[in-house]
Coordinates of C-alpha atoms and ligand atoms in Angstrom, one line a residue:
M1 CA -22.8 -4.5 18.4
V2 CA -22.2 -4.6 14.8
M3 CA -23.4 -7.9 13.2
L4 CA -20.5 -8.9 10.4
R5 CA -21.1 -11.3 7.9
L6 CA -18.1 -13.9 7.2
V7 CA -16.4 -14.7 4.0
S8 CA -13.6 -17.1 4.2
D9 CA -11.0 -18.6 1.6
P10 CA -10.2 -22.0 0.6
S11 CA -8.1 -22.5 4.0
G12 CA -11.1 -22.2 5.9
T13 CA -10.1 -18.9 7.6
S14 CA -12.8 -16.1 7.6
W15 CA -13.1 -12.4 8.2
P16 CA -15.8 -10.0 8.1
A17 CA -17.1 -9.3 4.5
P18 CA -16.3 -5.8 2.9
A19 CA -18.4 -3.8 1.2
R20 CA -17.8 -2.1 -2.1
G21 CA -18.0 1.5 -3.3
T22 CA -16.6 4.0 -5.5
F23 CA -16.0 7.7 -5.1
E24 CA -15.6 9.8 -8.0
I25 CA -13.7 13.3 -8.2
S26 CA -14.8 15.5 -10.6
D27 CA -11.9 17.7 -11.7
F28 CA -8.7 16.2 -9.9
R29 CA -5.6 18.2 -10.3
F30 CA -2.4 16.4 -10.4
A31 CA 0.7 18.1 -8.8
N32 CA 2.0 18.3 -12.3
G33 CA -0.4 20.3 -13.8
E34 CA -2.5 18.0 -15.5
R35 CA -6.2 17.3 -14.7
L36 CA -8.6 14.5 -14.8
D37 CA -12.3 14.7 -15.1
G38 CA -13.8 11.9 -13.4
L39 CA -11.1 10.2 -11.2
R40 CA -12.5 7.1 -9.8
L41 CA -11.5 5.8 -6.4
H42 CA -12.8 2.1 -5.7
Y43 CA -12.7 1.2 -2.2
Q44 CA -13.8 -1.4 0.3
T45 CA -15.0 -1.1 3.9
V46 CA -15.6 -3.3 6.9
G47 CA -17.3 -2.5 10.3
R48 CA -19.1 1.0 10.8
L49 CA -18.2 4.5 11.1
R50 CA -18.2 5.8 14.6
V51 CA -18.3 9.7 15.4
D52 CA -17.9 11.8 18.8
D53 CA -20.7 14.1 20.2
R54 CA -19.1 16.8 18.0
G55 CA -19.1 14.7 14.8
R56 CA -15.3 13.4 14.9
A57 CA -14.7 10.1 13.5
T58 CA -13.2 8.2 16.3
N59 CA -12.8 4.4 14.8
A60 CA -11.3 4.9 11.0
V61 CA -8.3 3.0 9.9
L62 CA -7.1 3.4 6.3
I63 CA -4.8 0.5 5.0
M64 CA -3.0 1.0 1.7
H65 CA -1.4 -1.5 -0.8
G66 CA 1.7 -1.6 -2.6
T67 CA 2.6 -1.0 -6.1
G68 CA 0.8 -3.3 -8.6
G69 CA -1.9 -4.0 -6.0
S70 CA -5.1 -3.2 -5.0
S71 CA -7.5 -3.6 -2.1
D72 CA -8.1 -7.3 -2.5
Q73 CA -5.0 -8.2 -1.6
F74 CA -5.7 -7.8 2.3
F75 CA -8.7 -10.0 1.9
R76 CA -6.9 -13.0 2.7
D77 CA -6.3 -15.4 5.7
I78 CA -2.9 -14.1 6.2
F79 CA -4.2 -10.3 6.9
A80 CA -8.0 -9.9 7.2
G81 CA -7.8 -13.4 8.9
E82 CA -5.7 -12.0 11.5
L83 CA -6.7 -8.3 12.1
F84 CA -10.4 -8.1 11.6
N85 CA -12.1 -10.9 13.5
P86 CA -13.5 -10.5 17.0
G87 CA -10.7 -9.8 19.6
Q88 CA -8.2 -9.1 16.9
P89 CA -6.5 -6.1 16.7
L90 CA -8.1 -4.4 14.0
D91 CA -11.7 -6.1 15.2
A92 CA -14.2 -5.0 12.7
S93 CA -17.1 -4.7 15.0
K94 CA -15.2 -1.7 16.7
H95 CA -13.2 -0.1 13.6
F96 CA -14.3 1.1 10.4
I97 CA -11.6 -0.3 8.2
I98 CA -11.1 1.3 4.8
V99 CA -9.0 -0.2 1.8
R100 CA -9.1 1.4 -1.5
D101 CA -7.1 1.3 -4.8
G102 CA -4.7 3.9 -5.2
I103 CA -4.9 6.1 -8.2
G104 CA -3.8 3.6 -11.2
H105 CA -4.4 0.6 -9.3
G106 CA -7.0 -2.1 -9.0
A107 CA -10.6 -0.7 -10.3
S108 CA -9.7 3.1 -9.6
S109 CA -9.0 5.1 -12.8
K110 CA -5.9 3.9 -14.7
P111 CA -4.5 4.0 -18.0
S112 CA -5.9 0.9 -19.6
D113 CA -9.3 2.1 -18.9
G114 CA -8.7 3.8 -22.3
L115 CA -6.2 7.2 -21.7
R116 CA -3.1 4.8 -21.8
A117 CA -0.1 6.7 -22.1
R118 CA -2.3 10.2 -22.1
F119 CA -3.3 9.2 -18.6
P120 CA -1.8 12.0 -16.4
R121 CA 1.4 11.1 -14.7
Y122 CA 0.5 10.6 -11.3
G123 CA 2.4 10.7 -8.2
Y124 CA 2.5 9.5 -4.4
R125 CA 1.3 12.8 -3.3
D126 CA -1.3 12.8 -5.7
M127 CA -2.3 9.5 -4.6
V128 CA -2.3 11.0 -0.8
R129 CA -4.4 13.9 -1.5
A130 CA -6.9 11.8 -3.7
D131 CA -7.2 9.6 -0.5
H132 CA -7.9 12.7 1.6
Q133 CA -10.6 13.5 -0.7
L134 CA -12.3 10.2 -0.7
L135 CA -12.2 10.3 3.3
T136 CA -13.3 13.8 4.0
E137 CA -15.7 14.2 1.0
G138 CA -16.8 10.6 -0.1
L139 CA -17.1 8.5 3.4
G140 CA -17.3 11.2 5.7
V141 CA -14.3 10.6 7.8
N142 CA -12.7 13.5 9.2
H143 CA -10.0 11.8 11.5
L144 CA -7.9 8.2 11.2
R145 CA -7.3 6.1 14.4
L146 CA -4.6 4.3 12.1
V147 CA -3.1 4.8 8.9
M148 CA -1.0 2.1 7.5
G149 CA 0.3 0.5 4.4
T150 CA 2.3 -1.8 2.8
S151 CA 5.4 -1.1 0.4
M152 CA 4.2 1.8 -1.8
G153 CA 1.4 2.1 0.8
G154 CA 4.2 2.1 3.8
M155 CA 5.7 5.0 1.9
Q156 CA 2.6 6.8 1.6
S157 CA 1.8 6.1 5.3
W158 CA 5.1 8.5 6.0
L159 CA 3.7 11.3 3.4
W160 CA 0.1 11.0 5.4
A161 CA 1.6 11.4 9.0
G162 CA 3.9 14.2 7.5
M163 CA 1.0 16.0 5.3
Y164 CA -2.0 15.5 7.4
P165 CA -0.4 15.4 11.1
D166 CA -3.7 16.4 12.9
F167 CA -5.8 13.9 10.8
V168 CA -4.0 10.7 12.3
D169 CA -3.9 9.1 15.7
A170 CA -1.2 6.6 14.7
A171 CA 0.9 5.7 11.6
M172 CA 2.3 2.3 10.6
P173 CA 4.3 2.0 7.6
L174 CA 5.4 -1.5 6.6
A175 CA 8.2 -2.3 4.2
S176 CA 9.4 1.0 3.3
L177 CA 12.0 3.6 4.0
P178 CA 11.9 7.2 4.9
T179 CA 13.8 8.8 1.9
Q180 CA 13.9 9.3 -1.8
I181 CA 13.8 6.2 -4.1
A182 CA 17.3 6.0 -5.1
G183 CA 20.3 3.4 -5.3
R184 CA 19.2 -0.4 -6.3
N185 CA 15.5 0.5 -5.8
R186 CA 15.6 3.6 -8.4
M187 CA 17.8 1.4 -10.8
S188 CA 15.2 -1.4 -10.7
R189 CA 12.4 0.7 -11.6
K190 CA 14.3 2.3 -14.2
M191 CA 15.1 -1.0 -15.6
I192 CA 11.4 -1.7 -15.8
I193 CA 10.4 1.7 -17.6
D194 CA 13.2 1.2 -20.1
A195 CA 12.2 -2.2 -20.8
I196 CA 8.7 -1.3 -21.6
Q197 CA 9.3 1.8 -23.4
E198 CA 12.1 0.1 -25.6
D199 CA 9.7 -2.5 -26.9
P200 CA 8.8 -1.2 -30.2
G201 CA 5.6 -3.0 -29.8
Y202 CA 4.9 -0.5 -26.9
D203 CA 4.3 2.1 -29.7
G204 CA 4.5 5.1 -27.4
G205 CA 1.3 3.2 -25.2
E206 CA -0.9 2.8 -28.0
Y207 CA -0.3 -0.8 -28.6
T208 CA -3.0 -3.1 -29.5
E209 CA -1.4 -6.3 -27.9
Q210 CA 0.9 -6.2 -24.9
P211 CA 4.6 -5.5 -25.8
V212 CA 5.2 -9.0 -24.6
Q213 CA 8.9 -8.9 -24.8
G214 CA 9.3 -5.5 -22.7
L215 CA 6.9 -6.8 -20.3
K216 CA 8.3 -9.6 -19.6
A217 CA 11.8 -8.3 -19.2
A218 CA 10.2 -5.6 -16.9
L219 CA 8.5 -8.1 -14.7
N220 CA 11.6 -10.2 -14.5
V221 CA 12.9 -7.0 -12.9
L222 CA 10.1 -7.0 -10.9
T223 CA 10.3 -10.6 -9.7
W224 CA 14.2 -10.0 -8.9
M225 CA 13.4 -6.6 -7.0
S226 CA 11.6 -8.8 -4.2
S227 CA 12.9 -12.1 -4.7
V228 CA 13.1 -13.9 -1.2
P229 CA 16.9 -16.4 -1.1
L230 CA 15.5 -18.3 1.7
L231 CA 11.9 -19.1 0.9
W232 CA 12.8 -19.7 -2.5
Q233 CA 15.2 -22.0 -1.7
H234 CA 12.7 -24.0 0.2
E235 CA 10.0 -23.8 -2.5
A236 CA 12.2 -24.6 -5.5
P237 CA 14.5 -27.1 -3.8
D238 CA 15.8 -28.3 -7.3
R239 CA 16.2 -27.3 -10.7
D240 CA 12.9 -28.5 -12.4
A241 CA 11.1 -26.9 -9.2
A242 CA 13.0 -23.4 -10.0
D243 CA 12.3 -23.4 -13.7
E244 CA 8.5 -24.2 -13.3
F245 CA 8.0 -21.8 -9.9
L246 CA 9.2 -19.2 -12.5
D247 CA 7.2 -20.1 -15.6
K248 CA 4.1 -20.4 -13.4
R249 CA 4.6 -16.9 -12.1
M250 CA 5.3 -15.0 -15.3
A251 CA 2.3 -16.9 -16.7
N252 CA 0.3 -15.6 -14.0
S253 CA 1.7 -12.1 -14.0
L254 CA 1.3 -11.8 -17.9
Q255 CA -2.3 -12.6 -17.7
T256 CA -3.3 -9.6 -15.5
T257 CA -0.5 -6.9 -16.4
D258 CA -0.9 -4.2 -18.8
A259 CA 2.0 -2.5 -19.8
N260 CA 1.0 1.3 -19.6
D261 CA -0.4 0.6 -15.8
L262 CA 3.0 -1.4 -14.8
L263 CA 5.2 1.4 -16.2
Y264 CA 2.8 4.4 -14.3
Q265 CA 2.5 2.3 -11.2
V266 CA 6.4 2.0 -11.1
S267 CA 7.2 5.6 -12.1
S268 CA 4.8 7.0 -9.3
S269 CA 7.3 6.8 -6.7
A270 CA 9.6 9.5 -8.4
D271 CA 8.2 12.4 -6.3
Y272 CA 8.3 10.2 -3.1
D273 CA 10.6 12.0 -0.7
P274 CA 9.4 12.3 3.2
R275 CA 12.3 13.7 4.7
P276 CA 11.1 17.4 4.6
L277 CA 8.0 16.0 6.4
L278 CA 9.5 13.8 9.1
K279 CA 9.9 16.5 11.9
N280 CA 6.3 17.6 11.0
I281 CA 5.0 13.9 12.0
T282 CA 3.2 14.1 15.6
A283 CA 1.6 11.0 16.0
P284 CA 3.4 7.9 17.4
L285 CA 4.7 6.2 14.1
L286 CA 5.9 2.7 14.1
A287 CA 8.0 1.6 11.2
I288 CA 8.4 -2.2 10.5
N289 CA 11.0 -3.6 8.0
S290 CA 12.2 -7.2 7.7
A291 CA 16.0 -8.1 7.3
D292 CA 15.0 -10.3 4.4
D293 CA 13.9 -7.3 2.7
Q294 CA 15.6 -7.0 -0.8
V295 CA 13.9 -3.7 -1.2
N296 CA 14.6 -2.5 1.8
P297 CA 17.7 -4.0 3.2
P298 CA 19.0 -3.4 6.8
E299 CA 22.5 -2.6 5.9
L300 CA 21.0 0.7 4.2
G301 CA 20.6 2.2 7.8
I302 CA 18.2 4.6 6.2
L303 CA 15.3 3.6 8.5
E304 CA 17.6 4.0 11.6
E305 CA 18.8 7.4 10.6
G306 CA 15.4 8.5 9.6
I307 CA 13.2 7.3 12.6
K308 CA 15.4 9.6 14.7
E309 CA 13.7 12.7 12.8
V310 CA 10.1 11.5 14.1
R311 CA 9.2 12.9 18.0
R312 CA 7.1 9.8 18.5
G313 CA 8.8 7.2 16.0
R314 CA 10.0 3.7 16.6
A315 CA 11.4 1.0 14.0
V316 CA 11.6 -2.6 14.2
V317 CA 13.6 -4.8 11.8
L318 CA 12.2 -8.4 12.2
P319 CA 15.0 -10.9 11.9
I320 CA 15.2 -13.5 9.1
S321 CA 13.3 -16.4 10.1
E322 CA 11.7 -19.5 8.4
A323 CA 8.4 -17.3 8.8
T324 CA 9.4 -14.3 7.0
R325 CA 8.8 -13.4 3.4
G326 CA 11.3 -11.2 2.3
H327 CA 9.5 -8.0 1.2
G328 CA 6.0 -9.7 1.2
T329 CA 6.4 -10.1 5.1
H330 CA 4.5 -6.8 5.1
T331 CA 1.1 -8.7 4.5
Y332 CA 1.8 -11.5 6.9
A333 CA 0.1 -10.0 9.6
A334 CA 1.0 -12.8 12.3
L335 CA 4.4 -11.9 11.9
W336 CA 3.8 -8.1 13.6
K337 CA 0.5 -7.7 14.7
D338 CA 2.0 -7.8 18.3
E339 CA 3.7 -4.7 17.4
L340 CA 0.3 -3.1 16.1
V341 CA -1.2 -3.9 19.2
R342 CA 1.6 -2.1 21.0
L343 CA 1.2 0.8 18.7
L344 CA -2.6 1.4 19.4
D345 CA -1.8 0.9 23.2
E346 CA 0.7 3.6 23.1
S347 CA -0.9 6.1 20.7
Q348 CA -4.2 8.1 22.5
P349 CA -7.2 8.5 20.3
L350 CA -7.5 12.2 20.1
Y351 CA -11.5 11.8 20.1
S352 CA -13.2 9.3 22.0
P353 CA -16.6 7.3 20.9
L354 CA -19.9 8.4 21.6
R355 CA -20.8 5.7 24.4
K356 CA -24.6 4.9 24.0
Ligands
NAG401 C1 2.8 20.1 8.2 O1 1.5 20.1 9.2 C2 0.6 21.3 9.1 C3 -0.4 21.1 9.9 O2 0.0 21.1 11.2 C4 0.2 21.2 7.8 O3 -0.5 22.7 7.4 C5 1.5 21.5 6.6 O4 1.2 21.3 5.3 C6 2.5 20.2 6.8 N1 3.6 20.5 6.3 C7 3.8 20.1 5.1 C8 5.0 20.5 4.3 O5 3.0 19.2 4.3

């Protein structure tokens, strides 16, 4: 029995306190040939790793955040408070939960550390390979009971399950599609990239003050990309409330966003295309989207087609309700945790715990 210290958010919900760490890869080679000496990956873990009598990890879970996010986004009542407590689906007294900041995000290596636009142009596959190295070399995790993620982390879950099929017992991508970033999604990203680069203040990435005009335009596109008509109508039910909602959101984002970091984050999906990997996926995979997700809307039919390629794949599209949160439904665990429990039941752990 692991004793877990609890932390809580202002709502009074509690979850086990994470431990933080940083893993450094001395000479990381990116898929495009660029290199970085000293790639840092910051991570948070909850629980304790268990291995079987042959040293194989039995209880590790990797959770990956979305574009512009970080590991911190999961330590909230709506996620950690629904999943990591005793008796909950990813009970931290039984699981070893790893939540990392992907390359270019959070406290991991990123352009704003100093290299600016000379930072290597990373892609999703680089992020997944670096995470694999963090797990195997940094944390002694040679097998995952579950890989899951939201949005970009959802897309990376498809990649993980296809690139390292023997490494995972189960995969759960949330708010993602198993295809190249194209159509409205790619166009939105191009708008963000162009808005930043075309601001004269951007100066090829060598700005001393944020290129505010371009950055604002980029953040507006980002807001629009994942907007939630029903929820926002409720949260901003009259003209002034809507203006205030947007102004607050913009002010917050401007304080925390660096133009190069955002440019890189939004660009990094350029290499994403899991289609050639779908037939390589052997583990049960459960993809969850929601019908009000403007980034991955159900009328595209891409999830339904792609999931047929996955031998043990299943897809669920949550209907729009008063409780769904558009693209952000992915972090509201109460809305899909029953499905997670079903996935864990359906999938057999390849290795079983050492019983003492
Ligand atoms: C498919 O899975 C195998 C392991 O079973 C792995 O070696 C291979 O790299 C994967 N294919 C691709 C295209 O990643």
